[in-house]
PDB file of C-alpha atoms in Angstrom:
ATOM      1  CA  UNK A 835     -27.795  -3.572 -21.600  1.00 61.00           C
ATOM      2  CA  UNK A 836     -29.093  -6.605 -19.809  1.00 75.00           C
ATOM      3  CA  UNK A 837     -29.664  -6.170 -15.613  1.00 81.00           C
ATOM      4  CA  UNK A 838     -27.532  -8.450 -13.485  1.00 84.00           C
ATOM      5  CA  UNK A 839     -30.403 -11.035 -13.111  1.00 87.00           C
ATOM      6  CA  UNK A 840     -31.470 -11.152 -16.871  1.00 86.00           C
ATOM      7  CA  UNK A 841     -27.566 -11.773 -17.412  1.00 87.00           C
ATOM      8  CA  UNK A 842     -27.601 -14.620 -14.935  1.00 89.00           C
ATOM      9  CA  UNK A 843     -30.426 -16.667 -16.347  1.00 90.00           C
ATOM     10  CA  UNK A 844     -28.744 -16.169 -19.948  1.00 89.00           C
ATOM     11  CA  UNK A 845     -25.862 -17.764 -19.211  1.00 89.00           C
ATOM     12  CA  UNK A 846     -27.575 -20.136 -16.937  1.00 90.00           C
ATOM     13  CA  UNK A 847     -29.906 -21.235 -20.192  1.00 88.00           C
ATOM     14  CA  UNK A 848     -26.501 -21.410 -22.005  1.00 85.00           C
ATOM     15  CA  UNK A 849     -25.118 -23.951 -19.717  1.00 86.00           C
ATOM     16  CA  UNK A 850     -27.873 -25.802 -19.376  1.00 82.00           C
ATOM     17  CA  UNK A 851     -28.319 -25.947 -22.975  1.00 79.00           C
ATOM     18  CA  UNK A 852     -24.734 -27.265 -23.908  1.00 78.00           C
ATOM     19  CA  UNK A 853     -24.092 -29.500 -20.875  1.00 78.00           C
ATOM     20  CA  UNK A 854     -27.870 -31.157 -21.672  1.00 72.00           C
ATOM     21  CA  UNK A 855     -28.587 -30.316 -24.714  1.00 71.00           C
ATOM     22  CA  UNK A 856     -32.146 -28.924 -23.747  1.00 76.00           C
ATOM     23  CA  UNK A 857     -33.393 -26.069 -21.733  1.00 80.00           C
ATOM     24  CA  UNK A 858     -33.727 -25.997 -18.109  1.00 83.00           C
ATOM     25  CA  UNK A 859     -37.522 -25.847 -16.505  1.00 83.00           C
ATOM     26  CA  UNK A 860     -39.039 -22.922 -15.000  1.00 83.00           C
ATOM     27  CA  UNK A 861     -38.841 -24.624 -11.582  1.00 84.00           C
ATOM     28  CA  UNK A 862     -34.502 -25.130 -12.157  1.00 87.00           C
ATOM     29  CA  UNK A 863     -34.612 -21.520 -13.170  1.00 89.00           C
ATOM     30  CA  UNK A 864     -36.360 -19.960 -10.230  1.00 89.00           C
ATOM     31  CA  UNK A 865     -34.154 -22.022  -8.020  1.00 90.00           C
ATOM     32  CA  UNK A 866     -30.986 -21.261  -9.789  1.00 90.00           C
ATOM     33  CA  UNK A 867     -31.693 -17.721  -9.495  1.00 90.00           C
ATOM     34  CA  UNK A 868     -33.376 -18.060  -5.659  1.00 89.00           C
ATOM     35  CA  UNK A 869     -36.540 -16.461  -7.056  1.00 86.00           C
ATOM     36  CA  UNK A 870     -39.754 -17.010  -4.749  1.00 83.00           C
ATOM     37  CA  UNK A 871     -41.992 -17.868  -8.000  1.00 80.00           C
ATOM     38  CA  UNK A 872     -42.052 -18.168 -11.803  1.00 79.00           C
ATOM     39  CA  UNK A 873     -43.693 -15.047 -12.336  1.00 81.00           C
ATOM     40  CA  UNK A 874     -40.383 -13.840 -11.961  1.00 84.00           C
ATOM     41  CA  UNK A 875     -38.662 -16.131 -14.666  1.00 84.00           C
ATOM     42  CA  UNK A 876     -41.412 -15.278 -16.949  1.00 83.00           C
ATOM     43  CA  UNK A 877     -40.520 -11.725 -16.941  1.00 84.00           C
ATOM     44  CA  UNK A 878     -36.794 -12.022 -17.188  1.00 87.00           C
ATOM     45  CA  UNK A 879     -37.942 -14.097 -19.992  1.00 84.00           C
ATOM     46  CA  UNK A 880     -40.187 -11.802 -21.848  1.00 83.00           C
ATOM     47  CA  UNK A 881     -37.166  -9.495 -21.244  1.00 83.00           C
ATOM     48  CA  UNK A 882     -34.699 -11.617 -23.017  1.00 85.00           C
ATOM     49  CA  UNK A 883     -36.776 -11.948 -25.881  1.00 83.00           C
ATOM     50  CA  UNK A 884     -37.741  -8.013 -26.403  1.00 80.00           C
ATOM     51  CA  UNK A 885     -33.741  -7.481 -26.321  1.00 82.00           C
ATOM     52  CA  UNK A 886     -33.000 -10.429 -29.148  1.00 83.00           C
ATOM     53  CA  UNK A 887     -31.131 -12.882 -26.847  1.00 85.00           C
ATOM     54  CA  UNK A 888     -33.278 -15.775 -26.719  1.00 85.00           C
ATOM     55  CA  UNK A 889     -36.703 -16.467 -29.018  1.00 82.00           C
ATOM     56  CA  UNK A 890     -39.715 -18.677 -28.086  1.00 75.00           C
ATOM     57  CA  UNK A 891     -40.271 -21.132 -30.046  1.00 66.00           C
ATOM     58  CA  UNK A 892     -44.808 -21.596 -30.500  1.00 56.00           C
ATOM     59  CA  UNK A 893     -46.518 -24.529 -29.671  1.00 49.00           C
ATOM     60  CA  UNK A 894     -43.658 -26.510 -27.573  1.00 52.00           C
ATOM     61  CA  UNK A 895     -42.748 -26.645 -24.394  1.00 52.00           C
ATOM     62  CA  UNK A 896     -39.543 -25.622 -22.657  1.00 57.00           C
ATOM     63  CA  UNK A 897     -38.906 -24.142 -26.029  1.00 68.00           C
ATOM     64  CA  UNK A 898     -36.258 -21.310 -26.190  1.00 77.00           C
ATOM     65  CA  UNK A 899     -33.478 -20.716 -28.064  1.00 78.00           C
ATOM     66  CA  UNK A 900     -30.314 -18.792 -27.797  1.00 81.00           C
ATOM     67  CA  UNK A 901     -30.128 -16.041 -30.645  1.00 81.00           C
ATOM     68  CA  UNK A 902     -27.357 -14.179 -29.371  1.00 82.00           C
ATOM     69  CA  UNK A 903     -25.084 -13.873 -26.172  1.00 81.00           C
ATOM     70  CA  UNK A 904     -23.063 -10.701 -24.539  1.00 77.00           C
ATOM     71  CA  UNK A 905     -19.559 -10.337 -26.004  1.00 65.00           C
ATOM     72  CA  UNK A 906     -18.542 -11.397 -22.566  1.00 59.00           C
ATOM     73  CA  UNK A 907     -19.932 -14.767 -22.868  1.00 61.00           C
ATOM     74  CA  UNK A 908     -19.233 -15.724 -26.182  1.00 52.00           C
ATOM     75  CA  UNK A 909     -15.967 -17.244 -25.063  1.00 49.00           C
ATOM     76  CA  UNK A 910     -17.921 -19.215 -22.180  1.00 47.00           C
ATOM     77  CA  UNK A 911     -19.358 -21.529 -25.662  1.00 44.00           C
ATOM     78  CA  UNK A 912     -17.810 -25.034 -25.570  1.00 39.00           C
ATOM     79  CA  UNK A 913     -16.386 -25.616 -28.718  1.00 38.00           C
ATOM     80  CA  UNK A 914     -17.144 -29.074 -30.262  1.00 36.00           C
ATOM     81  CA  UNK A 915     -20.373 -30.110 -27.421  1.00 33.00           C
ATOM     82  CA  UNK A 916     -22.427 -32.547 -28.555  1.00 33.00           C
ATOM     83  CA  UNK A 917     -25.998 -32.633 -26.641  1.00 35.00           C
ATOM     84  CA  UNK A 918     -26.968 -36.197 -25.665  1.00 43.00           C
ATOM     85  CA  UNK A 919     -30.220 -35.735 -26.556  1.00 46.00           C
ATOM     86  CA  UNK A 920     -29.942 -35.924 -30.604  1.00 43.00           C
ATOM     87  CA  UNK A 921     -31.982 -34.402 -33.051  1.00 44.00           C
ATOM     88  CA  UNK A 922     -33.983 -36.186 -35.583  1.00 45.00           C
ATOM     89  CA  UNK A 923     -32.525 -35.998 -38.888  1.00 43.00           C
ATOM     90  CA  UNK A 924     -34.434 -34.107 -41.733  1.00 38.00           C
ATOM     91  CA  UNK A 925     -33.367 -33.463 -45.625  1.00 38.00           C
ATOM     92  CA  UNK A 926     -32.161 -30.251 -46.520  1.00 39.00           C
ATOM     93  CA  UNK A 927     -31.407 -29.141 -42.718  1.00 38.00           C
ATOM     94  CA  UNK A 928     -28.320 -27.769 -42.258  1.00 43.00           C
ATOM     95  CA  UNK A 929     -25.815 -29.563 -39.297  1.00 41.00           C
ATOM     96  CA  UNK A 930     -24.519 -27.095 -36.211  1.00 40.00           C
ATOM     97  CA  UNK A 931     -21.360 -25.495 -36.960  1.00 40.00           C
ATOM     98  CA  UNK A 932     -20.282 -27.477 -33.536  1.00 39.00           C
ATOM     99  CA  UNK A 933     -21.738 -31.087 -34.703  1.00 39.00           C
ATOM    100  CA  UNK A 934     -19.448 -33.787 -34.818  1.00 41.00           C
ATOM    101  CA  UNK A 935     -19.467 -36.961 -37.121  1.00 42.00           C
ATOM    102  CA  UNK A 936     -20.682 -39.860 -36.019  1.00 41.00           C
ATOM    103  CA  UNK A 937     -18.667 -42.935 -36.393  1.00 45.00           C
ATOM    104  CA  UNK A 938     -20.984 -45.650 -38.277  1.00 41.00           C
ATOM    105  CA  UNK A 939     -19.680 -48.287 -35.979  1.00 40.00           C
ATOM    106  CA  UNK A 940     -20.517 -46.510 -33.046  1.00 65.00           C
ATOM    107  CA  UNK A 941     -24.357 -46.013 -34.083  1.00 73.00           C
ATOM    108  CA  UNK A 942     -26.807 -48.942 -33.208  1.00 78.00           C
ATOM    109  CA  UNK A 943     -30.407 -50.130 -34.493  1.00 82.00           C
ATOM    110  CA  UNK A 944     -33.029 -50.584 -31.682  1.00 82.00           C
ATOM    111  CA  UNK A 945     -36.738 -51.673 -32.695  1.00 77.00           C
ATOM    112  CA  UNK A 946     -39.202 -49.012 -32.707  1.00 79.00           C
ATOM    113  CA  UNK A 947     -41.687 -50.364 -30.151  1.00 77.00           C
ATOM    114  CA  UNK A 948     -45.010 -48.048 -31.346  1.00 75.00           C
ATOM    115  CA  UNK A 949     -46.168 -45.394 -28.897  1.00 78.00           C
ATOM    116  CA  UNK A 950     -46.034 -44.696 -25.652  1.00 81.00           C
ATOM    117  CA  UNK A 951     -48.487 -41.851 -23.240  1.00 75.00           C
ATOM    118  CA  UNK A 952     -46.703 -38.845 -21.769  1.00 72.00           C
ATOM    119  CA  UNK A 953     -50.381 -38.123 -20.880  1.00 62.00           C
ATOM    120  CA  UNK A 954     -53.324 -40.378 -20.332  1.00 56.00           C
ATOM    121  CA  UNK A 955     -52.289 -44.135 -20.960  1.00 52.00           C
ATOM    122  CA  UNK A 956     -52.600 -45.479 -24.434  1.00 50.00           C
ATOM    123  CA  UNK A 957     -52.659 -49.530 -24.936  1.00 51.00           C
ATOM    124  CA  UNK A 958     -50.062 -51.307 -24.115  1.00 51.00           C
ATOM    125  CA  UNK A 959     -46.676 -51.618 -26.312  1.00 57.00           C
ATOM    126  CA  UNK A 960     -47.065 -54.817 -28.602  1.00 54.00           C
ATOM    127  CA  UNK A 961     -45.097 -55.034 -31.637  1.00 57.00           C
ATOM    128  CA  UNK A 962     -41.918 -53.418 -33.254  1.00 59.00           C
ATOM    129  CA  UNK A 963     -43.064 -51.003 -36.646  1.00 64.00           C
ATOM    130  CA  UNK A 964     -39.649 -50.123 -37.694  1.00 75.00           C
ATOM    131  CA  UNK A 965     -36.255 -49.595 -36.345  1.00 80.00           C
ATOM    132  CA  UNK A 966     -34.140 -46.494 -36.001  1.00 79.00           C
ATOM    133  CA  UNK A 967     -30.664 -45.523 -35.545  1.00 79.00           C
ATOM    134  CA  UNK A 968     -28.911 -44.447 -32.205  1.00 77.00           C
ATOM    135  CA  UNK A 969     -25.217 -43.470 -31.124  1.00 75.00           C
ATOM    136  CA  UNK A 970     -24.011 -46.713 -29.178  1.00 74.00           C
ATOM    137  CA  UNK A 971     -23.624 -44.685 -25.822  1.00 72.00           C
ATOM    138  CA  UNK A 972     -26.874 -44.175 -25.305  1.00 71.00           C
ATOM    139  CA  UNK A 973     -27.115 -47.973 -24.683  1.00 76.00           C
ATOM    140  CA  UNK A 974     -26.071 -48.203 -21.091  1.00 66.00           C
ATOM    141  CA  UNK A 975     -26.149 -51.016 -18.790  1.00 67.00           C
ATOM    142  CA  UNK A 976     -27.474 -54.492 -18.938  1.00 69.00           C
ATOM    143  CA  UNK A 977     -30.467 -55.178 -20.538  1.00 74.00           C
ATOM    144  CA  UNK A 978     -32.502 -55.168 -23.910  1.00 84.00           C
ATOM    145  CA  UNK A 979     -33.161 -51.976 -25.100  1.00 87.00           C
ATOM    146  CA  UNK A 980     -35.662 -50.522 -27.604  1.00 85.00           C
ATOM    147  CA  UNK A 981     -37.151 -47.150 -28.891  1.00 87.00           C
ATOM    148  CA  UNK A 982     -40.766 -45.647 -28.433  1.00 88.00           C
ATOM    149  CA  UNK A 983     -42.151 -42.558 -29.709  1.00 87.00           C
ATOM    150  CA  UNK A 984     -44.020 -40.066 -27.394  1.00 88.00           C
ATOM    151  CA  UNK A 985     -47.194 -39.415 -27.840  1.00 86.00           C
ATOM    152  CA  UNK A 986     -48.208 -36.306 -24.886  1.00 86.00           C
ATOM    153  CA  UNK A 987     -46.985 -33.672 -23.685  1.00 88.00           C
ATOM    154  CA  UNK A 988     -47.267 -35.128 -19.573  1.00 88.00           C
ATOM    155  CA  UNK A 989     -43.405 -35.097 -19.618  1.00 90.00           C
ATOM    156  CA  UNK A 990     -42.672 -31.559 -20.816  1.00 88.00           C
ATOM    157  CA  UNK A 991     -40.834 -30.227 -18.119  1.00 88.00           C
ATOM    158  CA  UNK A 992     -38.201 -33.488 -17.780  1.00 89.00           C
ATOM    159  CA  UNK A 993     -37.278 -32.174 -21.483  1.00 87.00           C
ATOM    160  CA  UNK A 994     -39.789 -34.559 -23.075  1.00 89.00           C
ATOM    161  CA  UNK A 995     -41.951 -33.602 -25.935  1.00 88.00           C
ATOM    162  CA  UNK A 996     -44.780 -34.715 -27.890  1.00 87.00           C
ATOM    163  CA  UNK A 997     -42.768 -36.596 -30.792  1.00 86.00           C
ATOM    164  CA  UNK A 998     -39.588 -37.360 -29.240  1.00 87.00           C
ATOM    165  CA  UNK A 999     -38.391 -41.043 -29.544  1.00 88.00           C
ATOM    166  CA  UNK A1000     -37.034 -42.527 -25.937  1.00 89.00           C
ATOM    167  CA  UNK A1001     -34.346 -44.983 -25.632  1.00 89.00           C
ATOM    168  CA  UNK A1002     -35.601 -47.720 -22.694  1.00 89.00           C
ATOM    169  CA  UNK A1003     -33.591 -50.279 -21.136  1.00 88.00           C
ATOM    170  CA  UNK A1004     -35.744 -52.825 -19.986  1.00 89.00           C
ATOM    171  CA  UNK A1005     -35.665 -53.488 -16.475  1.00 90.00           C
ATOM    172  CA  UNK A1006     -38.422 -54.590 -14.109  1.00 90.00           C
ATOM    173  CA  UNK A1007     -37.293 -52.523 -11.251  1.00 91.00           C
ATOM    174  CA  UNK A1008     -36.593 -48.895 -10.772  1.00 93.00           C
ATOM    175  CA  UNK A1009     -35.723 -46.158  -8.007  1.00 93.00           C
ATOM    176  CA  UNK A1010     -37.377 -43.501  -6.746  1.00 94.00           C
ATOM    177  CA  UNK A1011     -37.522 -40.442  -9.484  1.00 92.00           C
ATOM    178  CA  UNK A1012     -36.574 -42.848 -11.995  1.00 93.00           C
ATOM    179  CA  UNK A1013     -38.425 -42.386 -15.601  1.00 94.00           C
ATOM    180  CA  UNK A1014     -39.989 -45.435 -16.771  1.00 94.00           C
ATOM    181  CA  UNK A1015     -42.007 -47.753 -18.778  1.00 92.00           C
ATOM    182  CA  UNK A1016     -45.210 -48.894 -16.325  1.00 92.00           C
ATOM    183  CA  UNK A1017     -47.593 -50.982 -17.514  1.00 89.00           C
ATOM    184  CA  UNK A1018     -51.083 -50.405 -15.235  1.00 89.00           C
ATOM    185  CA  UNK A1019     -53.565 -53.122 -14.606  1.00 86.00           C
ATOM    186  CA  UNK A1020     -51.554 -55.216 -17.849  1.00 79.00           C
ATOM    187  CA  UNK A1021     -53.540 -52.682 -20.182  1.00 80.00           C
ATOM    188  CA  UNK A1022     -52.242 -49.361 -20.644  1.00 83.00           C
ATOM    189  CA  UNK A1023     -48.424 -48.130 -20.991  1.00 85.00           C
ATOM    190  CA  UNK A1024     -47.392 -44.890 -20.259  1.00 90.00           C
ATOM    191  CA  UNK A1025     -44.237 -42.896 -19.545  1.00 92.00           C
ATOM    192  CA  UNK A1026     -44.003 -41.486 -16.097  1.00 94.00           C
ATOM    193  CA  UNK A1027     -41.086 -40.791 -12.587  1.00 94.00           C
ATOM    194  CA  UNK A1028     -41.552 -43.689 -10.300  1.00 95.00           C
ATOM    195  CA  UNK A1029     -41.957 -42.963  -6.611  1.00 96.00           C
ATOM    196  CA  UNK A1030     -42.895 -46.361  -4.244  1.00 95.00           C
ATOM    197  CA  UNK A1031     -45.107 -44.982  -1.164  1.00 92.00           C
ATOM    198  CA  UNK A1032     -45.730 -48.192   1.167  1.00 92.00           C
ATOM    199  CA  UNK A1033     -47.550 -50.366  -0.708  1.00 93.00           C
ATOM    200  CA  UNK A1034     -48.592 -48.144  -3.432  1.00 95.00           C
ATOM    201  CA  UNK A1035     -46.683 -46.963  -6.628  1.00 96.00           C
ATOM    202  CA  UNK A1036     -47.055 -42.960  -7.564  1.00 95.00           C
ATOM    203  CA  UNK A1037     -46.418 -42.201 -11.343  1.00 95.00           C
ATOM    204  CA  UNK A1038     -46.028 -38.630 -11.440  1.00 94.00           C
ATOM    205  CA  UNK A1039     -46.158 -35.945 -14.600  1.00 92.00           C
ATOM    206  CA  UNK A1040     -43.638 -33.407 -15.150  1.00 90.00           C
ATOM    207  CA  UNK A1041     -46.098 -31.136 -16.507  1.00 89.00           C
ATOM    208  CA  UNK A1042     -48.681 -29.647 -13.632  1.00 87.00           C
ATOM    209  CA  UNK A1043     -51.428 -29.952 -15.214  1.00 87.00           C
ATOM    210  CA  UNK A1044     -51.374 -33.498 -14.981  1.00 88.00           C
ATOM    211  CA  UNK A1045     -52.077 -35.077 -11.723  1.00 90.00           C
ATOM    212  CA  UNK A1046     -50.092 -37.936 -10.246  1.00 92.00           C
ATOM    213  CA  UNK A1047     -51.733 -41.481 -10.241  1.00 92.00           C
ATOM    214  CA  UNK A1048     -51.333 -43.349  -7.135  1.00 94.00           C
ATOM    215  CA  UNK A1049     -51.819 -47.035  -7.520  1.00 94.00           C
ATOM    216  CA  UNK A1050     -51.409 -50.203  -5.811  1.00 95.00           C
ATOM    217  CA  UNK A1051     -47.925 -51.661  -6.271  1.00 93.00           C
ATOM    218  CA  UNK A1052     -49.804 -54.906  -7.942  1.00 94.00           C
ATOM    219  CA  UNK A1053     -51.297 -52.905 -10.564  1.00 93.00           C
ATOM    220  CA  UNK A1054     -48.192 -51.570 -11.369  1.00 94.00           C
ATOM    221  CA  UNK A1055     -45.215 -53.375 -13.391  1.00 92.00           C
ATOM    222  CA  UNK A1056     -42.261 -51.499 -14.447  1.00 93.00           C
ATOM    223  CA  UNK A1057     -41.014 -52.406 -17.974  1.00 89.00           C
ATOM    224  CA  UNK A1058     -37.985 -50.031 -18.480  1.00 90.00           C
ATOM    225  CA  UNK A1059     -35.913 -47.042 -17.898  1.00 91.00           C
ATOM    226  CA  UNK A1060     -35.621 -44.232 -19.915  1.00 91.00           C
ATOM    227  CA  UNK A1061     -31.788 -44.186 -20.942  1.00 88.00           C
ATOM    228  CA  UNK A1062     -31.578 -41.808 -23.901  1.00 87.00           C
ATOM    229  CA  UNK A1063     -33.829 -38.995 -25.666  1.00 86.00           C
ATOM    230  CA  UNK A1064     -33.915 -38.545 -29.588  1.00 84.00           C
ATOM    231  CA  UNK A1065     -35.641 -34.879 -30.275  1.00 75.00           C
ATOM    232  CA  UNK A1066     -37.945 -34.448 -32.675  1.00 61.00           C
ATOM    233  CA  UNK A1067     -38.593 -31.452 -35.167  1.00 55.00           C
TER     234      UNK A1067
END
């Protein structure tokens, strides 16, 4: 028997999960359910999990999975939802009973562009190591477009993990909350949201125990946008 509020942020997960393919954050949570702090989504949590309707999964964040839902929102599912962020591919794992095929001709190679830091800036990008395969619609707008693996977990809470391969259309320019490619001081390349304050650029984490690095906006070039997600396992 699940209380009205633990019921609420089930089938608010549940949404969240098939519209985006990824959980929501603790922040979307509390405000979906007009809580005054987290510590209240962490026990409705904790509650979930002692009753078998979600699990947590170690070591990752944003990490929880649906087990089970109440008989009265099994018929809520969306039959044949595909997330748009796409899992990375591994032998012997077995497909979602709601995957669907994808058609060859609609799948795209994009250059594998090395690493970039959801954390503390690595070097900058420099040369392509492989390539790997992406649905065409995650190739939007005009543009080149290529893939980068993330290395950090400063993006955690934008649905980012450690591992995860980005789709970026390359694009000097960007708006504010935009996630993107910046390049600081021509050395270091990391994956941050874009704010301009006056003359200074703010690249901000989604993960609070990062702080946000406010720089001068010539110190700052943008080199993409994030356009797609491929999750890693």
């Amino acid at each position: 028997m699940l209380t009205k509020k633990q019921l609420d942020l089930l089938e608010f997960i549940h949404k969240r999960v098939q519209r985006d393919g990824v959980p929501p954050s603790f922040d979307e949570m509390k405000d979906a359910l007009d809580l005054r702090s987290k510590s209240g989504i962490h026990r409705l949590i904790t509650a979930l999990e002692e009753r078998g309707f979600i699990r947590r999964l170690a070591h990752r964040a944003r990490a929880l999975e649906i087990v089970k839902l109440p008989d009265n929102m099994i018929g809520d599912s969306a039959p044949g939802f595909t997330p748009r962020v796409i899992e990375g591919d591994k032998p012997d794992t077995p497909q979602p009973a709601n995957a669907q095929p994808v058609d060859a001709a609609q799948v795209m190679e994009l250059p594998l562009m090395g690493r970039i830091a959801a954390g503390v800036p690595i070097e900058a990008i420099a040369h392509a190591s492989r390539n790997v395969a992406v649905p065409g619609d995650m190739i939007s707008g005009p543009g080149e477009h290529y893939a980068l693996e993330v290395k950090g977990d400063s993006m955690i809470d934008a649905g980012i993990n450690d591992g995860d391969v980005v789709i970026i259309r390359e694009t000097n320019s960007a708006d504010n909350g935009d996630i993107v490619v910046a390049l600081v001081e021509d050395q270091e390349a990391t994956l941050k949201k874009f704010y301009r304050r006056g003359n200074a650029i703010a690249l901000e984490a989604a993960n609070p125990a990062y702080e946000t690095r406010v720089l001068p906006d010539d110190k700052v070039k943008v080199q993409g946008k994030l356009v797609g997600l491929i999750r890693s396992y």
